Amino acid sequence: MALNRNHVAMFALVAVSCFVVGCSARADENERGADLYRLCAACHGESAAGYEAVGAPAIAGLPQWYLEAQLKQFRDGTRGTHFDDIMGMRMRPMARMLMRDGDVEAVSAHVAAMPVARPAPSLTGGDADNGKAIYTATCVACHGADGVGNQGMLGAAPLNHSSDWYLFRQVENFRAGVRGARAGDQGGALMRPMVLQLADEQAIKDVVAYIMTLAN
Amino acid sequence: MIDRYVETLSTYAKDIDNLILLIGVLVGFWFILCEVIFFYFIIHFRAKDGKRAEYISGEEKSHKRWISAPHLLVLVCDVFIVVGAVKVWYEVKQQLPEPYETVRIVGQQWAWSFVHPGADHELGTADDIKTVDELHVEVGKVYHFKLEARDVIHSFSVPVFRLKQDAIPGRVITGWFEPTGTGTYDIQCAEICGIGHGVMVARIVIESPERHAAWVAEQSPITLAAANRP
Ligand SMILES: [Cu+2]
């Protein structure tokens, strides 16, 4: 009879482990995206809130279309291949590691589903009131009054989830042609003349300070 | 022999291959000989019926000879290796043949960037061509490079040239190469430099004089600026 009891115990054990494995598979619909994200977490952080020391911005909760578009730009060299784009060159190889078909989509879906985690502002000296005037005059047409971006406008980026130091650097990059100046980069070609209208560094700080007041 | 597996495309690539071959053959010869003797001894002097395996402390002259004779012979081989290595080291790393052009090479996490001197063959002028991931050179010309690193140590490696040179932050290291054939080949980073090290790749494009001149004319920032003007 002892043999029989062992059989029952064995069967129960197998059944329980099948149940556990099945559940954990179901718990994360996008297991592949989560798996791929382990690479990204090294710089963007576990909760994708960014890590300023390595220049990696907050990306949690950015819309899927924007994430996919940027990862593809990094991969095909539209972004991250300018001589002075030191931070872009750090990100580009990471996007190139997403090699299999569907990798970009899976990791983007995972990041898009993460709760927005915008860090507190770290830049000082920006005048949000003046920034509001600039934003309403020059940026609103594409990025929207709430800064949520506009996919239809050649992929105008959502700005309301990003850290201020990152926004500041991107505006400078667009102005210097470090980003958005590659032949065939239509979004960049649209964006560059707009930020070139900003008078000086103070104007950039002002408009970024205003963007930081927009709700996530 | 080695070039049957990895092409050789610089003037000194064959010298380095021959040196590797010399070291490989000499070390390989002693390695195989030693293993054969070891295994022969192990089997020959194993415990047999009525006879214990012997422990040899190696103090008798007849025993010591097995160490000292090969030792002397290996030292003779070392002379060949040292002479060959110093000769190649001098030719590749110490002497600097007159350059046709000098290029700047910059390593960073995780990309190689290049500054080509442009049509005037002078670095630091307005027609310098800056690129990322792609170095363009002309076949049959001596190039000097000025190698820099922006963050951590990298190593500039072009397998078909048999060229490998560490890039160290804060230093500008000068070296040279002369390509002997045209084509597009790999550039790698040969020093672990962080999470993206494995994909820190670039290409070297070795062109005929005509094609290279055409590339320089097309990429010149002066031509590009004129083309962009409305
Ligand atoms: Cu490296």
CSV table of C-alpha atoms and ligand atoms in Angstrom, one decimal:
chain,number,residue,atom,x,y,z
A,1,MET,CA,0.0,0.0,0.0
A,2,ALA,CA,3.0,2.3,0.6
A,3,LEU,CA,3.7,2.2,-3.1
A,4,ASN,CA,0.3,3.5,-3.8
A,5,ARG,CA,0.6,6.4,-1.4
A,6,ASN,CA,3.8,7.4,-3.2
A,7,HIS,CA,2.1,7.3,-6.5
A,8,VAL,CA,-0.6,9.6,-5.3
A,9,ALA,CA,1.9,12.0,-3.8
A,10,MET,CA,3.9,12.1,-7.0
A,11,PHE,CA,0.8,12.7,-9.0
A,12,ALA,CA,-0.2,15.6,-6.8
A,13,LEU,CA,3.2,17.1,-7.0
A,14,VAL,CA,3.2,17.0,-10.8
A,15,ALA,CA,-0.3,18.5,-10.9
A,16,VAL,CA,0.6,21.3,-8.6
A,17,SER,CA,3.8,22.2,-10.5
A,18,CYS,CA,1.8,22.3,-13.8
A,19,PHE,CA,-0.7,24.6,-12.2
A,20,VAL,CA,2.0,26.9,-10.9
A,21,VAL,CA,3.9,27.1,-14.2
A,22,GLY,CA,0.6,27.6,-16.1
A,23,CYS,CA,-0.4,30.5,-13.8
A,24,SER,CA,2.9,32.3,-13.9
A,25,ALA,CA,2.8,32.1,-17.7
A,26,ARG,CA,-0.6,33.6,-17.7
A,27,ALA,CA,0.3,36.2,-15.0
A,28,ASP,CA,2.5,38.1,-17.6
A,29,GLU,CA,0.8,38.2,-20.9
A,30,ASN,CA,3.9,39.9,-22.4
A,31,GLU,CA,6.6,37.6,-21.0
A,32,ARG,CA,8.9,38.1,-24.0
A,33,GLY,CA,8.7,41.9,-23.5
A,34,ALA,CA,9.5,41.6,-19.8
A,35,ASP,CA,12.4,39.2,-20.6
A,36,LEU,CA,13.8,41.7,-23.1
A,37,TYR,CA,13.4,44.6,-20.7
A,38,ARG,CA,15.9,43.1,-18.3
A,39,LEU,CA,18.6,44.4,-20.6
A,40,CYS,CA,17.0,47.9,-20.6
A,41,ALA,CA,16.7,48.0,-16.8
A,42,ALA,CA,20.5,48.2,-16.5
A,43,CYS,CA,20.2,51.9,-17.6
A,44,HIS,CA,16.6,52.9,-17.6
A,45,GLY,CA,15.9,51.3,-14.2
A,46,GLU,CA,13.5,48.6,-13.0
A,47,SER,CA,10.6,50.9,-13.2
A,48,ALA,CA,11.9,52.7,-16.3
A,49,ALA,CA,12.1,56.0,-14.4
A,50,GLY,CA,15.5,56.7,-16.0
A,51,TYR,CA,18.9,57.2,-14.6
A,52,GLU,CA,20.5,60.6,-15.1
A,53,ALA,CA,24.0,59.5,-14.3
A,54,VAL,CA,24.1,57.3,-17.4
A,55,GLY,CA,22.0,59.7,-19.4
A,56,ALA,CA,19.1,57.2,-19.8
A,57,PRO,CA,15.7,59.0,-19.8
A,58,ALA,CA,12.4,57.9,-18.2
A,59,ILE,CA,10.5,55.9,-20.7
A,60,ALA,CA,7.7,54.2,-18.6
A,61,GLY,CA,4.3,54.7,-20.1
A,62,LEU,CA,5.4,56.3,-23.3
A,63,PRO,CA,3.0,55.3,-26.1
A,64,GLN,CA,3.8,52.1,-28.0
A,65,TRP,CA,4.0,53.9,-31.4
A,66,TYR,CA,6.6,56.3,-30.2
A,67,LEU,CA,8.7,53.6,-28.5
A,68,GLU,CA,8.7,51.5,-31.6
A,69,ALA,CA,9.5,54.4,-33.9
A,70,GLN,CA,12.5,55.5,-31.7
A,71,LEU,CA,13.9,51.9,-31.4
A,72,LYS,CA,13.6,51.5,-35.1
A,73,GLN,CA,15.4,54.8,-35.6
A,74,PHE,CA,18.2,53.8,-33.3
A,75,ARG,CA,18.4,50.4,-35.1
A,76,ASP,CA,18.6,51.8,-38.7
A,77,GLY,CA,21.0,54.6,-37.7
A,78,THR,CA,18.6,57.5,-38.1
A,79,ARG,CA,19.2,58.3,-34.5
A,80,GLY,CA,22.5,57.7,-32.5
A,81,THR,CA,25.0,58.0,-35.4
A,82,HIS,CA,26.1,61.6,-35.2
A,83,PHE,CA,29.7,62.2,-34.2
A,84,ASP,CA,28.7,64.3,-31.2
A,85,ASP,CA,25.7,62.1,-30.1
A,86,ILE,CA,27.5,60.5,-27.2
A,87,MET,CA,24.3,59.4,-25.4
A,88,GLY,CA,22.6,58.3,-28.6
A,89,MET,CA,25.6,56.1,-29.4
A,90,ARG,CA,25.1,54.4,-26.0
A,91,MET,CA,21.5,53.6,-26.7
A,92,ARG,CA,21.9,52.5,-30.4
A,93,PRO,CA,23.7,49.2,-29.7
A,94,MET,CA,20.9,48.3,-27.2
A,95,ALA,CA,18.3,48.7,-29.9
A,96,ARG,CA,20.5,46.6,-32.2
A,97,MET,CA,20.4,43.8,-29.7
A,98,LEU,CA,16.6,43.5,-30.4
A,99,MET,CA,17.4,41.3,-33.3
A,100,ARG,CA,14.5,38.9,-33.8
A,101,ASP,CA,11.3,39.8,-35.5
A,102,GLY,CA,8.8,41.1,-33.0
A,103,ASP,CA,11.4,42.0,-30.3
A,104,VAL,CA,10.9,45.8,-30.8
A,105,GLU,CA,7.1,45.4,-30.6
A,106,ALA,CA,7.3,43.1,-27.5
A,107,VAL,CA,9.6,45.3,-25.4
A,108,SER,CA,7.7,48.4,-26.5
A,109,ALA,CA,4.4,46.9,-25.4
A,110,HIS,CA,6.0,46.0,-22.0
A,111,VAL,CA,7.3,49.6,-21.5
A,112,ALA,CA,4.1,51.2,-22.7
A,113,ALA,CA,2.2,49.2,-20.1
A,114,MET,CA,4.4,50.3,-17.2
A,115,PRO,CA,3.0,53.1,-14.9
A,116,VAL,CA,4.4,56.5,-15.8
A,117,ALA,CA,7.3,57.4,-13.6
A,118,ARG,CA,8.5,61.0,-14.4
A,119,PRO,CA,11.3,62.1,-12.0
A,120,ALA,CA,11.0,65.4,-10.3
A,121,PRO,CA,12.5,68.4,-12.2
A,122,SER,CA,16.3,68.9,-11.7
A,123,LEU,CA,17.0,71.9,-13.9
A,124,THR,CA,16.9,75.3,-12.3
A,125,GLY,CA,16.5,78.8,-13.6
A,126,GLY,CA,13.6,78.1,-16.1
A,127,ASP,CA,10.7,80.6,-16.2
A,128,ALA,CA,7.5,78.5,-16.8
A,129,ASP,CA,5.4,81.5,-17.6
A,130,ASN,CA,7.7,82.7,-20.3
A,131,GLY,CA,7.9,79.0,-21.4
A,132,LYS,CA,4.2,78.8,-21.7
A,133,ALA,CA,4.2,81.7,-24.1
A,134,ILE,CA,6.9,80.0,-26.2
A,135,TYR,CA,5.2,76.6,-26.1
A,136,THR,CA,1.8,78.0,-27.2
A,137,ALA,CA,3.4,79.9,-30.0
A,138,THR,CA,5.8,77.3,-31.4
A,139,CYS,CA,5.3,73.8,-30.0
A,140,VAL,CA,1.6,73.3,-29.5
A,141,ALA,CA,0.7,72.7,-33.1
A,142,CYS,CA,2.6,69.4,-33.1
A,143,HIS,CA,3.1,68.3,-29.5
A,144,GLY,CA,-0.5,69.4,-28.4
A,145,ALA,CA,-1.7,71.5,-25.5
A,146,ASP,CA,-1.2,68.7,-23.0
A,147,GLY,CA,2.2,67.6,-24.5
A,148,VAL,CA,0.9,64.2,-25.4
A,149,GLY,CA,2.4,64.2,-28.9
A,150,ASN,CA,0.8,63.4,-32.1
A,151,GLN,CA,1.4,60.2,-34.1
A,152,GLY,CA,-0.2,61.6,-37.2
A,153,MET,CA,2.1,64.6,-37.2
A,154,LEU,CA,5.1,62.5,-38.4
A,155,GLY,CA,5.3,61.1,-34.9
A,156,ALA,CA,5.6,64.3,-32.8
A,157,ALA,CA,7.0,63.0,-29.5
A,158,PRO,CA,5.0,62.9,-26.3
A,159,LEU,CA,6.8,65.3,-23.9
A,160,ASN,CA,4.8,65.0,-20.7
A,161,HIS,CA,6.4,61.8,-19.4
A,162,SER,CA,10.1,62.8,-19.8
A,163,SER,CA,12.7,64.2,-17.4
A,164,ASP,CA,13.6,67.9,-17.8
A,165,TRP,CA,17.4,67.3,-18.2
A,166,TYR,CA,16.5,64.9,-21.1
A,167,LEU,CA,14.2,67.3,-22.8
A,168,PHE,CA,16.7,70.0,-22.6
A,169,ARG,CA,19.4,67.8,-24.1
A,170,GLN,CA,17.2,66.7,-26.9
A,171,VAL,CA,16.2,70.3,-27.8
A,172,GLU,CA,19.9,71.2,-27.9
A,173,ASN,CA,20.6,68.1,-30.0
A,174,PHE,CA,17.9,69.0,-32.6
A,175,ARG,CA,19.3,72.5,-32.7
A,176,ALA,CA,22.8,71.4,-33.4
A,177,GLY,CA,21.8,68.7,-35.9
A,178,VAL,CA,23.0,66.0,-33.6
A,179,ARG,CA,19.5,64.5,-33.8
A,180,GLY,CA,17.0,64.8,-36.6
A,181,ALA,CA,19.4,65.9,-39.4
A,182,ARG,CA,19.9,62.6,-41.2
A,183,ALA,CA,18.6,62.5,-44.8
A,184,GLY,CA,15.2,60.9,-44.8
A,185,ASP,CA,14.3,61.7,-41.2
A,186,GLN,CA,11.0,63.5,-41.9
A,187,GLY,CA,10.1,63.9,-38.2
A,188,GLY,CA,13.4,65.5,-37.5
A,189,ALA,CA,13.2,67.7,-40.5
A,190,LEU,CA,9.9,69.0,-39.2
A,191,MET,CA,11.1,69.5,-35.7
A,192,ARG,CA,14.5,71.1,-36.2
A,193,PRO,CA,13.4,74.5,-37.7
A,194,MET,CA,11.0,74.8,-34.8
A,195,VAL,CA,13.6,74.6,-32.0
A,196,LEU,CA,16.0,76.7,-34.0
A,197,GLN,CA,13.5,79.5,-33.4
A,198,LEU,CA,14.2,79.5,-29.7
A,199,ALA,CA,16.4,82.5,-29.0
A,200,ASP,CA,18.9,81.0,-26.5
A,201,GLU,CA,19.6,78.6,-23.7
A,202,GLN,CA,17.3,80.5,-21.4
A,203,ALA,CA,14.4,80.1,-23.8
A,204,ILE,CA,15.0,76.3,-23.9
A,205,LYS,CA,15.1,76.2,-20.1
A,206,ASP,CA,11.8,78.2,-19.9
A,207,VAL,CA,9.9,76.0,-22.3
A,208,VAL,CA,11.2,72.9,-20.6
A,209,ALA,CA,10.1,74.3,-17.2
A,210,TYR,CA,6.7,74.8,-18.7
A,211,ILE,CA,6.5,71.3,-20.1
A,212,MET,CA,7.3,70.0,-16.6
A,213,THR,CA,4.0,71.6,-15.4
A,214,LEU,CA,1.9,69.6,-17.9
A,215,ALA,CA,0.1,66.6,-16.3
A,216,ASN,CA,1.6,63.2,-16.9
B,1,MET,CA,48.5,29.3,-43.9
B,2,ILE,CA,46.5,31.5,-41.5
B,3,ASP,CA,45.3,33.7,-44.3
B,4,ARG,CA,43.4,30.8,-45.7
B,5,TYR,CA,41.0,31.4,-42.8
B,6,VAL,CA,41.2,35.1,-42.2
B,7,GLU,CA,42.2,37.3,-45.1
B,8,THR,CA,45.4,39.4,-44.8
B,9,LEU,CA,45.0,42.9,-46.1
B,10,SER,CA,47.8,45.1,-44.7
B,11,THR,CA,51.5,45.2,-45.4
B,12,TYR,CA,52.4,43.8,-42.0
B,13,ALA,CA,49.6,41.2,-41.7
B,14,LYS,CA,51.8,38.3,-43.1
B,15,ASP,CA,54.6,39.2,-40.7
B,16,ILE,CA,52.3,38.8,-37.7
B,17,ASP,CA,50.8,35.6,-39.0
B,18,ASN,CA,54.3,34.2,-39.5
B,19,LEU,CA,55.2,35.1,-35.9
B,20,ILE,CA,52.1,33.5,-34.6
B,21,LEU,CA,52.9,30.4,-36.7
B,22,LEU,CA,56.5,30.3,-35.4
B,23,ILE,CA,55.3,30.5,-31.8
B,24,GLY,CA,52.5,28.0,-32.4
B,25,VAL,CA,54.9,25.5,-34.0
B,26,LEU,CA,57.6,25.7,-31.4
B,27,VAL,CA,55.2,25.7,-28.4
B,28,GLY,CA,53.1,23.0,-30.1
B,29,PHE,CA,56.1,20.8,-30.7
B,30,TRP,CA,57.1,20.9,-27.0
B,31,PHE,CA,53.6,20.5,-25.8
B,32,ILE,CA,53.0,17.3,-27.8
B,33,LEU,CA,56.4,15.9,-27.0
B,34,CYS,CA,55.8,16.5,-23.2
B,35,GLU,CA,52.3,14.9,-23.3
B,36,VAL,CA,53.6,11.9,-25.1
B,37,ILE,CA,56.4,11.4,-22.6
B,38,PHE,CA,54.2,12.0,-19.6
B,39,PHE,CA,51.6,9.5,-20.7
B,40,TYR,CA,54.3,7.0,-21.6
B,41,PHE,CA,55.8,7.3,-18.1
B,42,ILE,CA,52.4,7.1,-16.4
B,43,ILE,CA,51.6,3.9,-18.2
B,44,HIS,CA,55.0,2.4,-18.2
B,45,PHE,CA,55.7,2.9,-14.5
B,46,ARG,CA,52.2,2.1,-13.2
B,47,ALA,CA,51.7,-0.4,-10.4
B,48,LYS,CA,52.0,-4.0,-11.5
B,49,ASP,CA,51.7,-7.3,-9.7
B,50,GLY,CA,54.3,-7.4,-7.0
B,51,LYS,CA,55.6,-3.9,-7.8
B,52,ARG,CA,54.4,-0.6,-6.4
B,53,ALA,CA,54.1,2.6,-8.4
B,54,GLU,CA,57.2,4.6,-7.6
B,55,TYR,CA,57.4,8.0,-6.1
B,56,ILE,CA,60.3,9.9,-7.7
B,57,SER,CA,61.6,12.9,-5.9
B,58,GLY,CA,63.8,14.0,-8.8
B,59,GLU,CA,67.1,14.4,-7.0
B,60,GLU,CA,69.2,11.9,-8.9
B,61,LYS,CA,71.2,13.1,-11.9
B,62,SER,CA,69.6,10.6,-14.3
B,63,HIS,CA,66.2,12.0,-13.3
B,64,LYS,CA,67.2,15.6,-13.4
B,65,ARG,CA,68.3,15.3,-17.0
B,66,TRP,CA,64.7,15.0,-18.0
B,67,ILE,CA,64.1,18.5,-16.8
B,68,SER,CA,67.3,20.3,-17.5
B,69,ALA,CA,67.9,19.1,-21.1
B,70,PRO,CA,64.4,20.2,-22.4
B,71,HIS,CA,64.8,23.4,-20.3
B,72,LEU,CA,67.9,24.3,-22.3
B,73,LEU,CA,66.4,23.4,-25.6
B,74,VAL,CA,63.3,25.5,-24.8
B,75,LEU,CA,65.5,28.4,-24.0
B,76,VAL,CA,67.1,28.1,-27.4
B,77,CYS,CA,63.6,28.2,-29.0
B,78,ASP,CA,62.8,31.3,-26.9
B,79,VAL,CA,65.7,33.1,-28.6
B,80,PHE,CA,64.0,32.5,-32.0
B,81,ILE,CA,60.7,33.7,-30.6
B,82,VAL,CA,62.1,36.8,-29.0
B,83,VAL,CA,64.1,37.8,-32.0
B,84,GLY,CA,61.1,37.3,-34.3
B,85,ALA,CA,58.8,39.1,-31.9
B,86,VAL,CA,61.1,42.1,-31.5
B,87,LYS,CA,61.5,42.4,-35.2
B,88,VAL,CA,57.8,42.4,-35.9
B,89,TRP,CA,57.1,44.7,-32.9
B,90,TYR,CA,59.6,47.2,-34.2
B,91,GLU,CA,58.2,47.1,-37.8
B,92,VAL,CA,54.5,47.4,-36.7
B,93,LYS,CA,54.6,49.5,-33.5
B,94,GLN,CA,57.9,51.3,-33.3
B,95,GLN,CA,58.7,52.7,-36.7
B,96,LEU,CA,56.3,55.0,-38.4
B,97,PRO,CA,56.5,55.2,-42.2
B,98,GLU,CA,55.8,58.6,-43.8
B,99,PRO,CA,52.0,59.0,-43.9
B,100,TYR,CA,49.9,59.8,-46.9
B,101,GLU,CA,47.1,60.9,-44.5
B,102,THR,CA,46.3,60.9,-40.9
B,103,VAL,CA,42.8,59.9,-39.5
B,104,ARG,CA,41.4,60.4,-36.1
B,105,ILE,CA,39.7,57.4,-34.5
B,106,VAL,CA,37.5,57.8,-31.4
B,107,GLY,CA,36.2,54.9,-29.3
B,108,GLN,CA,33.3,55.4,-26.9
B,109,GLN,CA,30.6,53.3,-25.3
B,110,TRP,CA,29.7,51.8,-27.8
B,111,ALA,CA,30.7,53.0,-31.2
B,112,TRP,CA,33.7,54.0,-33.2
B,113,SER,CA,33.7,57.5,-34.7
B,114,PHE,CA,36.2,58.7,-37.3
B,115,VAL,CA,37.5,62.0,-38.6
B,116,HIS,CA,38.8,61.9,-42.2
B,117,PRO,CA,41.0,64.8,-43.3
B,118,GLY,CA,39.0,65.4,-46.5
B,119,ALA,CA,40.3,66.7,-49.8
B,120,ASP,CA,43.1,68.8,-48.4
B,121,HIS,CA,44.6,65.8,-46.5
B,122,GLU,CA,44.8,68.0,-43.4
B,123,LEU,CA,43.1,67.2,-40.1
B,124,GLY,CA,41.4,70.0,-38.2
B,125,THR,CA,40.2,71.9,-41.2
B,126,ALA,CA,36.7,72.8,-42.4
B,127,ASP,CA,36.5,70.0,-44.9
B,128,ASP,CA,37.1,67.2,-42.4
B,129,ILE,CA,34.6,64.4,-42.7
B,130,LYS,CA,33.2,63.0,-39.5
B,131,THR,CA,31.5,59.6,-39.5
B,132,VAL,CA,30.2,57.1,-37.1
B,133,ASP,CA,30.5,53.3,-37.8
B,134,GLU,CA,32.5,53.7,-41.1
B,135,LEU,CA,36.1,54.5,-41.8
B,136,HIS,CA,37.0,55.1,-45.5
B,137,VAL,CA,40.6,54.7,-46.7
B,138,GLU,CA,42.4,54.4,-50.0
B,139,VAL,CA,44.2,51.2,-51.0
B,140,GLY,CA,48.0,51.2,-51.1
B,141,LYS,CA,48.5,54.3,-49.0
B,142,VAL,CA,50.1,54.6,-45.6
B,143,TYR,CA,47.7,55.9,-43.0
B,144,HIS,CA,48.6,57.2,-39.6
B,145,PHE,CA,45.8,57.1,-37.0
B,146,LYS,CA,45.4,59.1,-33.8
B,147,LEU,CA,43.4,56.9,-31.4
B,148,GLU,CA,41.4,58.3,-28.6
B,149,ALA,CA,38.8,57.1,-26.1
B,150,ARG,CA,36.0,59.2,-24.7
B,151,ASP,CA,35.1,57.2,-21.6
B,152,VAL,CA,36.8,53.9,-20.8
B,153,ILE,CA,39.5,51.7,-22.3
B,154,HIS,CA,38.6,50.3,-25.7
B,155,SER,CA,40.8,48.4,-28.3
B,156,PHE,CA,40.7,49.2,-32.0
B,157,SER,CA,40.9,46.0,-33.8
B,158,VAL,CA,40.9,45.3,-37.6
B,159,PRO,CA,41.3,41.5,-38.0
B,160,VAL,CA,42.2,41.6,-41.7
B,161,PHE,CA,45.0,44.0,-40.9
B,162,ARG,CA,46.1,42.0,-37.8
B,163,LEU,CA,45.9,45.4,-36.1
B,164,LYS,CA,45.0,45.8,-32.5
B,165,GLN,CA,45.7,48.9,-30.4
B,166,ASP,CA,44.3,49.9,-27.0
B,167,ALA,CA,42.6,53.2,-26.8
B,168,ILE,CA,43.0,54.9,-23.4
B,169,PRO,CA,41.1,57.9,-22.1
B,170,GLY,CA,43.2,61.0,-21.9
B,171,ARG,CA,45.8,59.7,-24.3
B,172,VAL,CA,46.2,60.1,-28.1
B,173,ILE,CA,48.0,57.0,-29.4
B,174,THR,CA,49.6,57.1,-32.9
B,175,GLY,CA,49.8,54.0,-35.1
B,176,TRP,CA,49.8,53.2,-38.8
B,177,PHE,CA,48.6,50.7,-41.4
B,178,GLU,CA,48.8,50.3,-45.2
B,179,PRO,CA,45.9,48.4,-46.8
B,180,THR,CA,46.8,46.1,-49.7
B,181,GLY,CA,43.4,45.3,-51.1
B,182,THR,CA,39.9,46.8,-51.6
B,183,GLY,CA,36.7,45.8,-49.9
B,184,THR,CA,34.6,46.3,-46.7
B,185,TYR,CA,35.8,44.6,-43.6
B,186,ASP,CA,35.0,44.5,-39.8
B,187,ILE,CA,36.3,46.8,-37.1
B,188,GLN,CA,35.8,45.4,-33.6
B,189,CYS,CA,36.4,46.5,-30.0
B,190,ALA,CA,38.8,44.1,-28.4
B,191,GLU,CA,38.6,45.2,-24.8
B,192,ILE,CA,35.6,44.6,-22.6
B,193,CYS,CA,34.1,48.0,-22.2
B,194,GLY,CA,30.6,47.6,-20.8
B,195,ILE,CA,27.2,46.1,-21.6
B,196,GLY,CA,27.4,47.0,-25.3
B,197,HIS,CA,31.0,45.8,-26.0
B,198,GLY,CA,29.8,42.8,-28.0
B,199,VAL,CA,28.0,45.0,-30.6
B,200,MET,CA,30.7,47.7,-30.7
B,201,VAL,CA,31.3,47.1,-34.4
B,202,ALA,CA,32.2,49.3,-37.3
B,203,ARG,CA,33.3,48.8,-40.9
B,204,ILE,CA,36.4,49.8,-42.8
B,205,VAL,CA,35.8,50.6,-46.5
B,206,ILE,CA,39.0,50.3,-48.5
B,207,GLU,CA,38.6,51.9,-51.9
B,208,SER,CA,40.4,52.5,-55.1
B,209,PRO,CA,41.8,56.0,-55.5
B,210,GLU,CA,39.0,57.1,-57.8
B,211,ARG,CA,36.2,55.7,-55.6
B,212,HIS,CA,37.8,57.2,-52.5
B,213,ALA,CA,38.1,60.6,-54.2
B,214,ALA,CA,34.4,60.4,-55.2
B,215,TRP,CA,33.4,59.5,-51.6
B,216,VAL,CA,35.5,62.4,-50.2
B,217,ALA,CA,33.9,64.9,-52.7
B,218,GLU,CA,30.4,63.6,-51.9
B,219,GLN,CA,30.8,63.6,-48.1
B,220,SER,CA,32.7,66.9,-47.8
B,221,PRO,CA,30.8,69.1,-45.4
B,222,ILE,CA,31.4,72.0,-47.7
B,223,THR,CA,29.6,70.2,-50.6
B,224,LEU,CA,26.9,69.0,-48.3
B,225,ALA,CA,26.2,72.5,-47.0
B,226,ALA,CA,26.0,73.8,-50.5
B,227,ALA,CA,23.5,71.1,-51.4
B,228,ASN,CA,21.3,71.9,-48.4
B,229,ARG,CA,21.2,75.6,-49.2
B,230,PRO,CA,17.7,76.4,-50.7
C,1,CU,CU,34.8,49.2,-26.6
